[in-house]
Every structure is written in C-alpha cells, then in structure tokens.
XYZ file of C-alpha atoms in Angstrom:
745
model
C 53.948 100.028 71.027
C 55.380 103.377 69.930
C 56.363 104.260 73.483
C 58.156 100.928 73.866
C 60.119 101.493 70.647
C 61.063 105.011 71.696
C 62.121 103.788 75.140
C 64.235 101.009 73.612
C 66.037 103.537 71.403
C 67.073 105.434 74.535
C 67.937 102.427 76.723
C 64.858 102.705 78.935
C 63.281 99.398 79.971
C 59.517 98.925 79.747
C 59.652 95.664 81.710
C 62.085 93.755 83.899
C 62.505 90.257 85.317
C 63.168 90.035 89.072
C 63.473 86.253 88.598
C 63.778 84.003 85.528
C 60.089 83.100 85.471
C 58.637 86.520 86.323
C 58.276 89.617 84.119
C 57.020 92.919 85.543
C 55.720 95.709 83.304
C 56.897 99.244 84.011
C 54.124 101.861 84.308
C 53.858 104.103 81.240
C 54.038 107.175 83.489
C 57.454 106.016 84.684
C 58.733 105.493 81.142
C 57.494 108.938 80.103
C 59.114 110.593 83.141
C 62.453 108.861 82.543
C 62.435 109.806 78.854
C 61.742 113.413 79.868
C 64.817 113.317 82.119
C 66.776 112.250 79.027
C 65.433 115.229 77.074
C 62.817 113.235 75.149
C 59.216 114.501 75.187
C 56.857 111.505 75.154
C 53.944 113.117 76.974
C 51.346 112.434 74.274
C 50.999 109.892 71.439
C 51.741 112.694 68.977
C 54.936 113.551 70.852
C 55.951 109.886 70.772
C 55.440 109.679 67.009
C 57.391 112.882 66.452
C 60.323 111.706 68.581
C 60.297 108.279 66.943
C 60.512 109.788 63.464
C 63.366 112.029 64.581
C 65.250 109.207 66.312
C 64.837 106.633 63.545
C 65.713 109.070 60.774
C 68.857 110.192 62.527
C 71.766 108.415 60.883
C 75.245 108.614 62.389
C 78.342 107.382 60.674
C 79.917 106.961 64.116
C 78.455 106.936 67.631
C 79.623 109.794 69.902
C 82.176 107.519 71.605
C 83.928 104.528 70.044
C 85.879 101.886 71.986
C 88.773 99.801 70.691
C 90.352 97.151 72.898
C 94.021 96.232 72.560
C 94.488 93.012 70.604
C 90.795 92.591 69.804
C 88.682 93.030 66.668
C 87.473 96.502 65.827
C 83.913 97.397 66.822
C 81.303 97.278 64.038
C 81.249 101.085 63.843
C 84.825 101.013 62.482
C 85.046 97.583 60.891
C 81.892 98.298 58.891
C 83.098 101.551 57.316
C 82.748 101.704 53.516
C 85.906 100.620 51.648
C 88.060 103.579 50.782
C 87.060 105.616 53.832
C 89.795 107.732 55.364
C 90.318 107.393 59.098
C 92.386 109.881 61.092
C 93.192 109.327 64.767
C 94.284 112.514 66.496
C 95.745 112.128 69.996
C 94.304 114.671 72.398
C 97.097 116.759 73.957
C 95.830 116.098 77.493
C 96.142 112.371 76.844
C 99.771 112.340 75.715
C 102.187 110.923 78.318
C 103.974 114.233 78.809
C 100.764 115.709 80.192
C 99.907 112.874 82.543
C 101.332 114.255 85.750
C 102.359 111.509 88.096
C 101.552 108.680 85.671
C 103.876 105.902 84.610
C 105.197 106.551 81.103
C 103.681 104.635 78.254
C 105.743 102.059 76.356
C 108.361 103.783 74.175
C 106.787 102.994 70.837
C 103.455 104.341 72.026
C 104.940 107.334 73.728
C 106.893 108.509 70.726
C 103.849 108.128 68.528
C 101.519 109.862 70.974
C 103.910 112.661 71.839
C 104.323 113.899 68.283
C 102.688 117.341 68.125
C 99.299 117.048 66.441
C 100.492 113.970 64.592
C 97.386 112.364 63.119
C 97.503 108.779 61.929
C 95.715 108.577 58.607
C 95.090 105.562 56.414
C 92.307 104.793 53.947
C 90.155 101.988 55.327
C 90.264 98.772 53.356
C 93.792 99.535 52.149
C 96.808 97.546 53.260
C 99.959 99.458 54.237
C 101.940 100.323 51.110
C 99.107 99.286 48.826
C 96.912 101.453 46.653
C 94.143 98.915 46.281
C 90.883 98.936 48.202
C 89.362 96.007 50.025
C 86.302 95.442 52.165
C 86.838 95.741 55.909
C 86.853 92.440 57.780
C 83.718 91.691 59.804
C 84.063 92.452 63.503
C 83.072 90.267 66.403
C 80.598 91.436 69.034
C 82.286 94.011 71.273
C 81.467 91.835 74.282
C 82.986 88.716 72.727
C 85.715 87.162 74.822
C 89.157 88.321 73.704
C 91.241 85.726 71.918
C 94.734 87.020 71.373
C 95.529 84.105 69.097
C 92.835 84.962 66.584
C 91.920 88.600 67.242
C 92.901 90.775 64.333
C 92.088 94.153 62.846
C 91.878 95.183 59.210
C 95.237 95.752 57.610
C 94.599 99.472 57.277
C 94.157 99.955 61.017
C 97.051 101.472 62.941
C 96.377 100.853 66.644
C 96.654 104.122 68.559
C 98.331 104.255 71.969
C 96.190 103.662 75.022
C 94.284 106.857 75.688
C 91.361 109.029 74.694
C 91.647 110.506 71.224
C 89.583 112.064 68.461
C 88.771 109.959 65.421
C 87.788 111.565 62.122
C 86.214 109.593 59.281
C 85.582 110.632 55.688
C 83.797 108.231 53.351
C 84.162 108.075 49.546
C 80.723 109.677 49.206
C 81.972 112.659 51.279
C 80.180 111.889 54.534
C 82.169 112.973 57.568
C 82.077 112.100 61.244
C 84.094 112.851 64.353
C 83.920 110.926 67.615
C 85.840 110.309 70.809
C 87.997 107.195 70.538
C 88.840 105.297 73.717
C 91.795 102.976 73.112
C 91.891 100.693 76.125
C 94.030 97.804 77.366
C 92.133 94.516 77.303
C 92.204 94.068 81.088
C 92.785 96.004 84.273
C 95.934 95.148 86.266
C 95.735 92.025 88.403
C 96.916 91.435 91.981
C 100.581 90.424 91.833
C 99.999 87.660 94.386
C 97.352 86.159 96.613
C 96.999 88.312 99.689
C 94.905 89.059 102.737
C 94.051 92.420 104.191
C 91.744 94.376 106.449
C 88.391 95.980 105.652
C 87.658 98.997 107.852
C 85.462 102.083 108.074
C 88.151 104.685 108.673
C 86.086 106.953 110.927
C 85.617 103.994 113.339
C 89.370 103.464 113.815
C 90.400 105.844 116.593
C 93.948 105.961 117.870
C 95.352 107.735 120.914
C 96.115 110.753 118.691
C 92.815 110.958 116.793
C 90.620 114.053 116.933
C 87.410 112.184 117.742
C 87.383 109.899 114.679
C 89.838 107.868 112.642
C 91.980 109.798 110.160
C 94.558 109.374 107.413
C 97.379 109.236 109.946
C 95.647 106.255 111.543
C 95.203 104.661 108.117
C 98.890 105.015 107.300
C 99.781 103.599 110.709
C 97.443 100.608 110.313
C 98.814 99.868 106.845
C 102.433 100.129 107.963
C 101.842 97.853 110.943
C 99.745 95.261 109.057
C 102.188 95.041 106.173
C 105.251 94.576 108.342
C 103.811 92.546 111.203
C 101.162 90.410 109.530
C 102.278 90.258 105.908
C 98.996 91.844 104.822
C 98.665 92.963 101.229
C 96.022 95.674 101.496
C 93.690 97.769 103.635
C 90.256 98.562 102.206
C 88.471 101.674 103.485
C 85.058 103.248 103.080
C 84.568 106.098 100.581
C 86.560 109.134 101.696
C 84.595 111.463 99.396
C 83.769 115.024 100.416
C 80.568 115.204 102.464
C 77.790 117.775 102.273
C 78.427 120.231 105.135
C 75.741 121.079 107.664
C 74.531 120.290 111.132
C 73.912 117.499 111.202
C 75.975 116.273 108.281
C 74.697 113.118 106.613
C 77.084 110.582 108.192
C 76.810 108.092 105.326
C 80.021 107.972 103.263
C 77.906 106.668 100.379
C 75.961 109.916 99.807
C 78.728 112.484 99.359
C 78.783 116.012 98.005
C 81.578 115.085 95.599
C 83.153 111.804 94.595
C 85.995 113.586 92.809
C 87.616 115.125 95.898
C 88.283 113.703 99.398
C 86.958 115.177 102.611
C 89.469 117.173 104.702
C 87.793 115.909 107.875
C 90.071 112.888 107.394
C 93.236 114.998 107.724
C 95.636 114.299 110.553
C 96.265 117.929 111.386
C 99.584 117.530 113.207
C 101.141 115.803 110.173
C 100.786 118.923 108.016
C 104.283 120.482 107.783
C 102.957 124.008 108.410
C 101.325 122.917 111.690
C 104.604 123.208 113.553
C 105.036 126.828 112.437
C 101.658 128.199 113.567
C 102.278 131.216 115.795
C 99.089 130.984 117.834
C 100.137 127.900 119.784
C 97.721 128.592 122.616
C 94.700 128.319 120.334
C 96.087 125.148 118.770
C 96.655 123.637 122.196
C 93.086 124.461 123.218
C 91.735 122.853 120.051
C 93.850 119.771 120.635
C 92.521 119.461 124.178
C 88.953 119.749 122.888
C 89.725 117.042 120.339
C 91.106 114.803 123.072
C 87.875 115.334 124.994
C 85.893 114.227 121.932
C 87.937 111.043 121.689
C 87.602 110.452 125.428
C 83.818 110.732 125.164
C 83.714 108.193 122.335
C 86.187 105.736 123.788
C 85.218 105.833 127.464
C 81.819 107.480 127.890
C 79.652 105.808 125.284
C 79.331 108.830 122.979
C 78.867 108.379 119.251
C 81.362 109.677 116.725
C 80.373 113.287 116.082
C 81.670 114.165 112.635
C 80.348 117.731 112.858
C 82.141 118.421 116.130
C 85.347 116.891 114.749
C 85.175 119.046 111.643
C 84.525 122.233 113.621
C 87.716 121.700 115.618
C 89.777 120.717 112.582
C 88.446 123.625 110.534
C 89.563 126.111 113.182
C 92.991 124.489 113.323
C 93.308 124.430 109.548
C 92.418 128.124 109.335
C 95.534 128.760 111.404
C 97.661 126.259 109.487
C 96.978 127.759 106.051
C 98.077 131.192 107.289
C 101.631 129.831 107.456
C 103.457 130.646 104.194
C 104.429 127.634 102.130
C 108.101 126.962 101.500
C 109.182 127.305 97.858
C 109.110 123.554 97.320
C 105.710 123.190 98.953
C 104.388 126.154 96.954
C 105.567 124.546 93.727
C 103.878 121.258 94.644
C 100.642 123.086 95.432
C 100.746 124.925 92.114
C 101.282 121.633 90.307
C 98.244 120.217 92.064
C 96.118 123.211 91.051
C 97.225 122.850 87.439
C 96.613 119.113 87.436
C 93.086 119.391 88.881
C 92.082 122.435 86.861
C 88.492 123.578 86.530
C 87.102 120.640 88.488
C 88.929 121.692 91.665
C 88.063 125.340 91.199
C 84.378 124.462 90.889
C 84.505 122.223 93.949
C 86.270 124.837 96.072
C 83.885 127.561 94.916
C 80.889 125.407 95.835
C 82.396 124.915 99.309
C 82.896 128.665 99.676
C 79.366 129.473 98.485
C 77.918 126.830 100.798
C 79.524 128.630 103.746
C 77.570 131.754 102.803
C 74.297 130.434 101.376
C 73.907 126.951 102.856
C 74.689 123.472 101.522
C 71.756 123.117 99.059
C 72.592 125.008 95.884
C 68.968 124.790 94.728
C 68.117 127.395 97.407
C 70.942 129.814 96.507
C 70.249 133.113 94.742
C 69.305 132.266 91.184
C 72.447 133.800 89.647
C 74.628 131.439 91.721
C 72.840 128.247 90.711
C 74.704 128.276 87.394
C 78.463 127.714 87.872
C 79.176 129.600 84.617
C 76.981 132.653 85.182
C 78.363 136.210 85.490
C 76.991 136.310 89.038
C 78.989 133.220 89.951
C 82.109 134.730 88.381
C 81.685 137.813 90.595
C 81.197 135.621 93.651
C 84.367 133.725 92.775
C 86.349 136.960 92.822
C 84.743 138.099 96.088
C 85.392 134.752 97.783
C 88.878 134.208 96.398
C 90.468 133.655 99.828
C 87.878 131.025 100.778
C 88.218 129.318 97.404
C 91.972 129.105 97.944
C 91.368 127.759 101.466
C 89.296 124.874 100.144
C 91.751 124.222 97.302
C 94.524 124.041 99.889
C 92.544 121.543 101.979
C 91.992 119.357 98.921
C 95.742 119.373 98.272
C 96.633 118.600 101.881
C 94.177 115.695 101.914
C 95.540 114.362 98.628
C 99.098 114.459 99.996
C 98.081 112.479 103.094
C 96.251 109.960 100.913
C 99.473 109.556 98.953
C 101.411 109.195 102.205
C 99.086 106.398 103.337
C 99.661 104.533 100.080
C 103.403 105.072 100.353
C 103.336 103.751 103.928
C 101.530 100.629 102.726
C 103.963 100.029 99.887
C 106.970 100.738 102.097
C 105.679 98.085 104.508
C 105.699 95.522 101.711
C 102.013 95.515 100.830
C 101.503 94.176 97.315
C 98.406 96.333 96.753
C 98.155 98.948 99.492
C 95.113 101.120 100.116
C 91.885 100.011 98.455
C 89.654 103.054 98.047
C 85.892 102.848 97.626
C 83.832 104.550 94.907
C 80.269 105.298 95.982
C 77.523 104.683 93.434
C 76.396 108.312 93.370
C 76.327 111.744 94.988
C 73.994 113.897 97.040
C 71.474 115.826 94.886
C 72.391 119.125 96.552
C 76.167 118.705 96.522
C 79.152 120.077 94.647
C 79.176 117.547 91.811
C 75.550 118.103 90.840
C 76.106 121.879 90.894
C 79.254 121.799 88.776
C 78.003 119.127 86.323
C 74.288 119.859 86.107
C 73.923 118.771 82.487
C 75.399 115.357 83.280
C 72.778 114.420 85.893
C 69.197 113.399 85.153
C 66.783 115.875 86.770
C 64.055 114.654 89.118
C 65.463 111.110 89.168
C 67.005 108.982 91.896
C 68.980 105.748 91.812
C 67.710 102.769 93.776
C 66.858 99.095 93.485
C 63.727 97.224 92.378
C 61.713 95.031 94.739
C 63.398 91.735 95.549
C 63.223 88.862 98.014
C 64.893 90.977 100.716
C 62.921 94.204 100.211
C 59.482 93.938 98.670
C 59.147 97.730 98.480
C 62.381 98.330 96.586
C 64.924 100.991 97.514
C 65.403 104.681 96.764
C 68.948 105.807 97.576
C 68.384 109.497 96.912
C 71.252 109.708 94.413
C 70.720 111.422 91.044
C 71.997 109.290 88.132
C 74.364 110.294 85.388
C 72.720 110.704 81.976
C 74.178 108.040 79.675
C 73.615 110.197 76.587
C 75.574 113.112 78.039
C 78.397 110.821 79.146
C 78.705 109.442 75.613
C 78.500 112.874 73.977
C 81.325 114.214 76.164
C 83.577 111.200 75.775
C 82.931 110.206 79.406
C 84.978 113.188 80.563
C 83.354 113.422 84.014
C 83.773 109.686 84.595
C 87.390 109.772 83.417
C 88.217 112.644 85.746
C 86.545 110.903 88.657
C 88.483 107.661 88.173
C 91.772 109.427 87.570
C 91.441 111.402 90.782
C 90.574 108.341 92.872
C 93.220 106.075 91.383
C 96.047 108.594 91.612
C 96.780 107.654 95.224
C 95.359 104.137 95.463
C 96.619 100.605 95.138
C 93.158 99.418 94.175
C 89.615 100.669 93.781
C 86.427 99.017 95.001
C 83.359 100.024 92.985
C 80.153 99.956 94.988
C 77.229 98.409 93.058
C 79.465 97.735 90.068
C 76.389 96.600 88.126
C 75.707 100.314 87.692
C 78.287 100.342 84.894
C 75.696 98.378 82.911
C 72.328 99.654 84.116
C 70.761 101.554 87.022
C 67.297 101.540 88.515
C 65.879 105.061 88.058
C 63.045 106.195 90.336
C 61.102 109.321 89.273
C 60.762 111.972 91.957
C 57.646 111.520 94.085
C 57.116 107.879 93.103
C 57.829 104.751 95.141
C 60.816 102.588 94.164
C 58.384 99.970 92.829
C 57.526 102.432 90.039
C 61.102 102.734 88.780
C 62.749 101.210 85.730
C 66.171 100.247 84.453
C 68.189 102.593 82.239
C 71.065 101.085 80.283
C 74.576 102.535 80.075
C 77.228 101.782 77.473
C 79.086 99.163 79.482
C 81.786 98.849 76.825
C 82.703 102.500 77.203
C 82.395 102.475 80.998
C 84.659 99.431 81.251
C 87.105 100.818 78.693
C 87.566 104.035 80.677
C 87.960 101.983 83.849
C 90.561 99.719 82.247
C 92.451 102.703 80.829
C 92.648 104.653 84.091
C 93.425 101.569 86.183
C 96.197 100.661 83.719
C 97.704 104.137 83.995
C 97.655 103.943 87.781
C 98.739 100.304 87.976
C 95.740 99.668 90.229
C 93.586 96.607 90.855
C 89.780 96.952 90.588
C 87.245 95.125 92.772
C 83.549 95.260 91.936
C 80.833 94.885 94.575
C 78.577 92.530 92.620
C 76.279 91.338 95.398
C 72.508 91.156 95.077
C 70.533 91.113 91.815
C 72.988 90.839 88.927
C 71.906 90.885 85.298
C 72.960 87.772 83.329
C 76.310 88.251 81.621
C 77.495 91.077 83.869
C 79.851 89.020 86.029
C 81.274 87.374 82.915
C 81.884 90.746 81.255
C 83.584 92.102 84.381
C 85.784 89.010 84.697
C 86.738 89.287 81.027
C 88.144 92.740 81.746
C 89.941 91.630 84.906
C 87.575 93.275 87.406
C 87.483 91.125 90.534
C 84.133 90.304 92.124
C 83.072 90.166 95.765
C 82.120 86.890 97.457
C 80.647 86.880 100.980
C 80.689 83.525 102.741
C 77.085 83.401 103.916
C 75.769 84.029 100.384
C 77.971 81.472 98.633
C 75.742 78.440 98.199
C 75.277 75.832 95.509
C 71.883 77.120 94.394
C 71.699 74.634 91.523
C 72.547 71.718 93.794
C 70.095 72.122 96.653
C 71.376 75.362 98.178
C 74.038 73.817 100.391
C 77.113 75.836 101.391
C 79.461 76.043 98.437
C 82.631 73.987 98.844
C 85.767 76.146 98.934
C 87.248 74.735 95.727
C 84.112 75.787 93.817
C 84.452 79.462 94.664
C 85.572 81.765 91.886
C 89.225 82.727 91.786
C 88.906 86.312 90.632
C 87.306 87.823 93.688
C 87.731 89.396 97.086
C 86.442 86.773 99.534
C 85.240 87.883 102.940
C 82.978 86.865 105.801
C 81.062 90.144 105.995
C 80.824 93.778 104.865
C 79.889 97.134 106.382
C 76.199 96.479 105.574
C 76.111 93.017 107.177
C 76.418 91.608 110.709
C 79.875 90.970 112.089
C 80.967 87.343 112.055
C 80.508 87.004 115.827
C 76.990 88.437 115.588
C 76.183 86.077 112.732
C 77.455 83.024 114.611
C 75.586 83.880 117.811
C 72.343 85.158 116.262
C 72.826 88.570 117.871
C 72.006 90.270 114.568
C 68.497 88.763 114.631
C 67.775 89.943 118.155
C 69.069 93.411 117.233
C 66.622 93.647 114.328
C 63.873 92.364 116.623
C 64.561 95.113 119.181
C 64.285 97.693 116.400
C 61.055 96.268 115.028
C 62.550 95.307 111.667
C 61.504 91.658 111.502
C 58.624 90.623 109.257
C 58.161 87.290 111.089
C 58.230 86.203 114.701
C 61.533 86.241 116.573
C 61.336 82.469 117.020
C 60.949 81.859 113.280
C 63.828 84.174 112.418
C 66.133 82.678 115.042
C 65.332 79.135 113.924
C 66.065 79.883 110.294
C 69.251 81.745 111.176
C 70.468 78.935 113.453
C 69.833 76.376 110.716
C 71.833 78.426 108.233
C 74.725 78.841 110.674
C 74.673 75.152 111.623
C 75.064 74.135 107.977
C 78.206 76.226 107.667
C 79.658 75.011 110.956
C 79.005 71.424 109.920
C 80.904 71.995 106.674
C 83.798 73.577 108.582
C 83.878 70.574 110.898
C 83.849 68.092 107.990
C 86.762 69.960 106.452
C 88.620 69.747 109.793
C 88.799 73.509 110.082
C 87.161 73.560 113.515
C 89.363 71.348 115.705
C 88.115 73.033 118.860
C 84.559 71.821 118.209
C 81.267 73.713 118.597
C 80.705 76.298 121.288
C 83.937 78.278 120.929
C 83.099 81.580 119.257
C 86.681 82.681 118.598
C 87.521 79.266 117.177
C 84.513 79.463 114.859
C 85.622 82.887 113.592
C 89.076 81.470 112.887
C 87.509 78.488 111.109
C 85.503 80.802 108.866
C 88.725 82.500 107.803
C 90.518 79.183 107.319
C 87.710 78.369 104.912
C 88.153 81.652 103.038
C 91.853 80.942 102.715
C 91.064 77.495 101.278
C 89.147 79.090 98.386
C 91.096 80.157 95.278
C 90.148 83.823 95.843
C 92.901 86.247 94.852
C 92.160 88.508 97.852
C 90.893 87.575 101.310
C 89.374 90.388 103.333
C 89.155 90.437 107.136
C 86.587 92.801 108.636
C 88.723 94.611 111.225
C 85.976 94.616 113.901
C 85.924 90.801 113.585
C 89.465 90.669 114.936
C 88.300 91.933 118.343
C 84.844 90.322 118.450
C 82.730 93.430 117.748
C 79.024 92.515 117.644
C 77.643 95.743 116.171
C 77.176 96.418 112.455
C 78.486 99.737 111.201
C 75.360 100.197 109.092
C 71.968 98.540 109.466
C 70.042 98.827 106.178
C 66.423 99.806 106.629
C 67.134 102.140 109.556
C 67.679 105.868 109.811
C 67.421 107.308 113.319
C 66.623 103.953 114.958
C 70.290 102.925 114.819
C 73.561 104.937 114.924
C 74.675 104.091 111.404
C 78.201 105.222 110.430
C 78.904 106.615 113.940
C 80.233 103.662 115.939
C 83.862 103.107 116.937
C 85.275 99.581 116.734
C 84.465 97.783 119.997
C 85.134 94.547 121.859
C 82.461 91.829 122.411
C 80.964 93.801 125.325
C 80.652 96.947 123.223
C 83.569 98.810 124.841
C 85.407 100.857 122.184
C 89.010 99.886 121.474
C 91.781 102.044 120.031
C 94.114 101.233 117.174
C 96.839 100.581 119.717
C 94.612 98.112 121.585
C 93.543 96.402 118.365
C 97.123 95.809 117.254
C 97.967 94.333 120.663
C 94.871 92.136 120.852
C 95.603 88.414 121.481
C 92.315 87.629 119.706
C 93.506 89.477 116.601
C 96.885 87.749 116.564
C 95.311 84.319 117.010
C 93.012 85.005 114.056
C 95.754 86.426 111.860
C 97.939 83.381 112.476
C 95.423 81.585 110.268
C 96.122 84.003 107.420
C 99.801 84.768 107.892
C 101.662 83.825 104.709
C 103.998 80.886 105.202
C 106.099 81.405 102.099
C 106.353 83.862 99.228
C 103.708 83.364 96.595
C 104.215 84.947 93.196
C 101.678 85.438 90.461
C 101.937 83.651 87.125
C 103.998 85.463 84.484
C 102.199 88.391 82.921
C 99.951 89.107 85.904
C 102.039 91.627 87.744
C 101.000 95.212 87.890
C 102.792 97.498 85.440
C-alpha cells in the first residue's frame, strides 16, 4: 500500500487497463526501478516509509510551473491563494518580443507591457483594482475544463500577463514566499486557414535527377513549389529531419535520432549553398558529384538501397571544401545571428559531433572527463576542437537556411500551410541530446508500448524518456527550445505518438516491455508550451493519435486546437457493429489519410500484397489463408461502401479506380486536412517501414517506385498520368476560406 501511495505521488502507475474490462497489475520491481529513475529510493519498506513522510510533509505554495490560459479561469494554485497575498509577474528578458528573433511581434498592448525593462506587475490577491479592501479569490474550474469565453473570468486582482514564459513571485500575509515559472498561453494553437490536401512523403525516398543518392531539401522545395502551383496543394508532410547518430552503419530510422533540436546536414542540397560556386578545388567537387550520380544511378536503375552513409561521406567531403570559402559580410552577419539565437544548445550539439568524430558516437564510452558536457576536460576539448565545432555549427546553419527556403517555396507557391515537419517521440540513448541534457533523461529507462491486440509482447523503442519532474523544475526549458527550433521554419508540426504529452510507457533496462508501466506528465504544461510556441510561429499542429489512447486525451487535444490523425482502414463504427464509418461521421479536426509510413500502401492494401509480404518474412501468427480471408473481407466492406456512395463508377477490379475512390471518400469527410501518401500516386506496393522487422526488410531505405518496384524520380512522379488522374479527385474547384477567427496569425 505504501509503495502504491509513493508511486501515485510521483505519477507512476501501479496498474493499467489495456481494455475497459481488464486491469493489469504492474510488478513491484518495475515500480521500484521507475521510482529510482526519478530519484526516489523505494528499495525497502523502510525506504518507502521515509520517502512517503518526506513527500507528504513537503508543502509548496506553488508548483514549480504554473499554467494560465488566455480567457480561462486561473488554476487552483493561483485562485486558491490566501486573500491579501501579493503576486508579482516578472517577464523573463528572453521572452520579451524584442528578443524573439524571427518571431511575429506580439499585440501592441502586450508588447509594450512585456518590453518594459524588469517591469513587474504586482497586485495584492483578492483586491480589486483601485480598491484597498480584501476579498476571497474566486474558485477556479478544473484546468482541463473546456474553455468558455462567455463565462470564463479571473479574480479582479489578476492582471493577465502577455503570452510567454515568466517568473511569478507570491508572498502571503503570513510571510510565506514562493517563486515559480509561469506559462501564459493562448487558449488554442493556430488552425488551418482553409481545407486543403497535400502529400505525405519520406524525404530520403524522393530522388530527383540532381540528388546525391537520396532525396534532399532542394527536392523538398521543388516538390512543394510544383504541388502548390500545379495541384493547388496546401502542404507537404515529411518524416523527421532530425540529426542522426553517425556511424557505419547509421541507424536509418528517422525516429531514433541523435538530436531532435537540430536537423541533419545529410539533407542539404550541396549545390544550392552560395559558397559552393566559389570553391577553388573544382576537380575534387566534380569527382564527388560524379560519385554521387553513381549512387543515384545504383538506386534508381540497379536495385540498390539508399545508402545514407555513402551519401553523407560524399556530402561531408564536399562541405569541407564549401566551408573553406569565406562568407560575405551579409552571410557572416546572418551566421552570427544564428549562433546567438541558438546559443548553448547549438554549441553543445556541435561539440558532441566533433567529439564523436574522435571518440565514436556513443558518449558513454568516451574518456570519463568528456562524458560531462560541463567538465574542465570537456572545456579543454572544446578549445582543441574549435575548428570542428565551428564546422558543425556552420552545417546546422546551412541546413536551417535550406529548411527556411523550402517553407518559403511552399508559401510562394500558394500553399496555405507549407511544410509539415515531424517530431519524433524520443532520441537515441547515446546521442547528442542525452549527452547535453543528462539530468533531463531518466537513466536505465526506455519508452515503448504495453501489450495490445496487435502485439502481445509489447514494444521497446529504445528511447530514453524525459523526466517529468526535471521538466517541471526547469520550466520546460528543453521542451520549449525543441519546439521553437522545429517551428521556426515550418508551416505545421506533426507530433509522433502525441499521447506522450500525457503519459509514456517506461520499460526498465533489461526487462521485457510487458514489465513496463505508465508515467504521467503534466499535460497542461506540455500543451501550454506547445500552444505558446505554435502561436508564435503561426503554425498548425497535428497529433498522431493512433493506437491505444487514454480516455479524455483526444478531447483535451481538440480543446487546444491540436488536430488528430484518422486513417481510413481504422475508422469504423465500433459501437455500431464495427462497420466502416460513414464519411459524415468522421471528426472534422484531423488529418485524414489512407495510410502512413508504418502501414501498407493503398495499392498493397487493396490487393492483399501486404499480407503475402508478411507471410514471406515469417511475420504472420496464423495461416496465410486465414489472414488473406480476413483481409479480403475487410477490404470488401470498404469497397462496398464506396460503391454505395457512388464513388467507384468504374466498378470492382480496377486498382487505380479504387485508389481514386478511397481519396474521394476522404474528401467527402469533414477533415480539415487530407493527406495523400506520395507513393500511392504511382502505385508503389512497398511499405517504407515494416514494424516488427529489423534486418529482414529494408526499412527506411527504399526509393519511391512504380507498381513493378522500379524506382521513379521526382521528375517522373510529377509527370505521371496516374498521379494526375488521382489528383483530379482532390483538385480544389473553388476558393474555400475558413470561418472568421480561424486564420493563422
């Protein structure tokens, strides 16, 4: 009982419910291990009692981080302050508009208030403006209560601070004092300005005639410019472009990066860098370009897989030459601005990259003095490796400028949203982020998923989780920096496994995923930071909310304007017999699509090819006949619905017609965004990633291909009659504007 109480105080679950009528107890050893990762010693009953006494006797006037939402009641922590308390809100200098490089200015009234130097806002709680009398603070609603702008009110003494992250100081009449981080957030993230369609693509798979063996940011800008102008598309969604852990072989998964804060320079289009044209050693550049062309030729015409390591080796050599070219004064000034804007985070990332070149990519194996980013030994190494640190800083800047160029290309082509970037759920345990932010990550823990109907053994993703207590104590600084960096050059952000803002399944090292447990995060604070940074960037947010979702999570996300993800094959009326869900019953606030990078292509789904693929790889748990029968029944139900809705005039047996019908159906739903998997436009049968495989299948290494598996270039895709026939279904017929108040700022 004591262990359960202690776990509850720290947000650690001692049981969970995989289904409404089933409750599974978490092993005590798991609970003890997770508490230890949170800095709580519960190894013996005596330790549990000691920690319980300490936790329950600890009284805080304010939690470490407090959230206030615009136009909504104050949280209990503030509304419940004793009458006569003095509250001072002190804007943090880094949060004032003058310091937000590249951000839209705040509204005038907020800006003038926030920009005043060290101008605290002080008012005794329970006291109306201009009054010397005290009054009890009004009771506050639950922080997750739905906002009601008609009735939401704050106590008369409260002066709403501008949107941002501030410090709040409280002094009570009995002389108790408290200081906390105050997150003042807009009530919702920006919404799409209009209904739109767009492409979903894994960037590495999109090779053009000029690519260096894999798709790059030049190809992304080209795709966005073409799709916006030619097809009236509103967005292009890509895989995470986070920095990977170097090595041979590099982990090809974009969802297990070294750093989520900074992009990977392997995505650079080298020839687009202004200094490229001024490199003196043209012969070496020409040789590298010929080698790159040979890589592309092998992928496109000889059946080779995308070789990220070989691509990076060629680009690295070219970039070594490019950065030797002196920057022009204007370019130098822009680079210096970038260094100042990114600060310590970039310096740490670049130093990790430089140290990894010398000591290998796993910082746990480095000399002990270098395992601490703040040690004297690391400081000496920084000075010794200054040129390499600057090299990696320069690459981060060049990549950021090409990301910005891709977004500009999308906007210039008329896209209402532009590039939708993807935020992975975590990072590699040996990478740059875990080295630079060691205190923020839980040691000896990995994120995963509990057993479910699709995977009875659960999942271990090998990603160390953030510690919720450290996030709260630091005002979510690491999370804020991460979002700000990603949103700076994006039209929207997709958040993989968005349920992780609420809770994550922690698996202790050395244990199977079945022995994990859920750890709760402060969803109010996580959503408030998300809303704040998205508001500053004017960016839409899409959450990947597929799979097991805790009750209330989708409602909380929708309340804050975060769009969900709806995949056709999973949308069924589960309360009405499990039949395919009629289009008018789909939710409006979502990205609707036929498939994702982890699922079969639409052609493979319609033909059953995905079942035979899993059979060839030995992944089926039942006979091939049983699996094919069930799959055919599922597909037939959807095709029958499409036929009843007169979306399949060509009748059964026409694969391309069926793919078009699926997308007609998606367009019939009220979904704000309709996503088209780019490989679907040319009939690609192969999934980009096949969950449950490692070396049995070439995950994350396949170029987009035609129905026969022959790779196709960006140029061939854009000229494809099959693509244009499909996109005719989605081409906007007339301008469609959003209701008033729903445009991006």
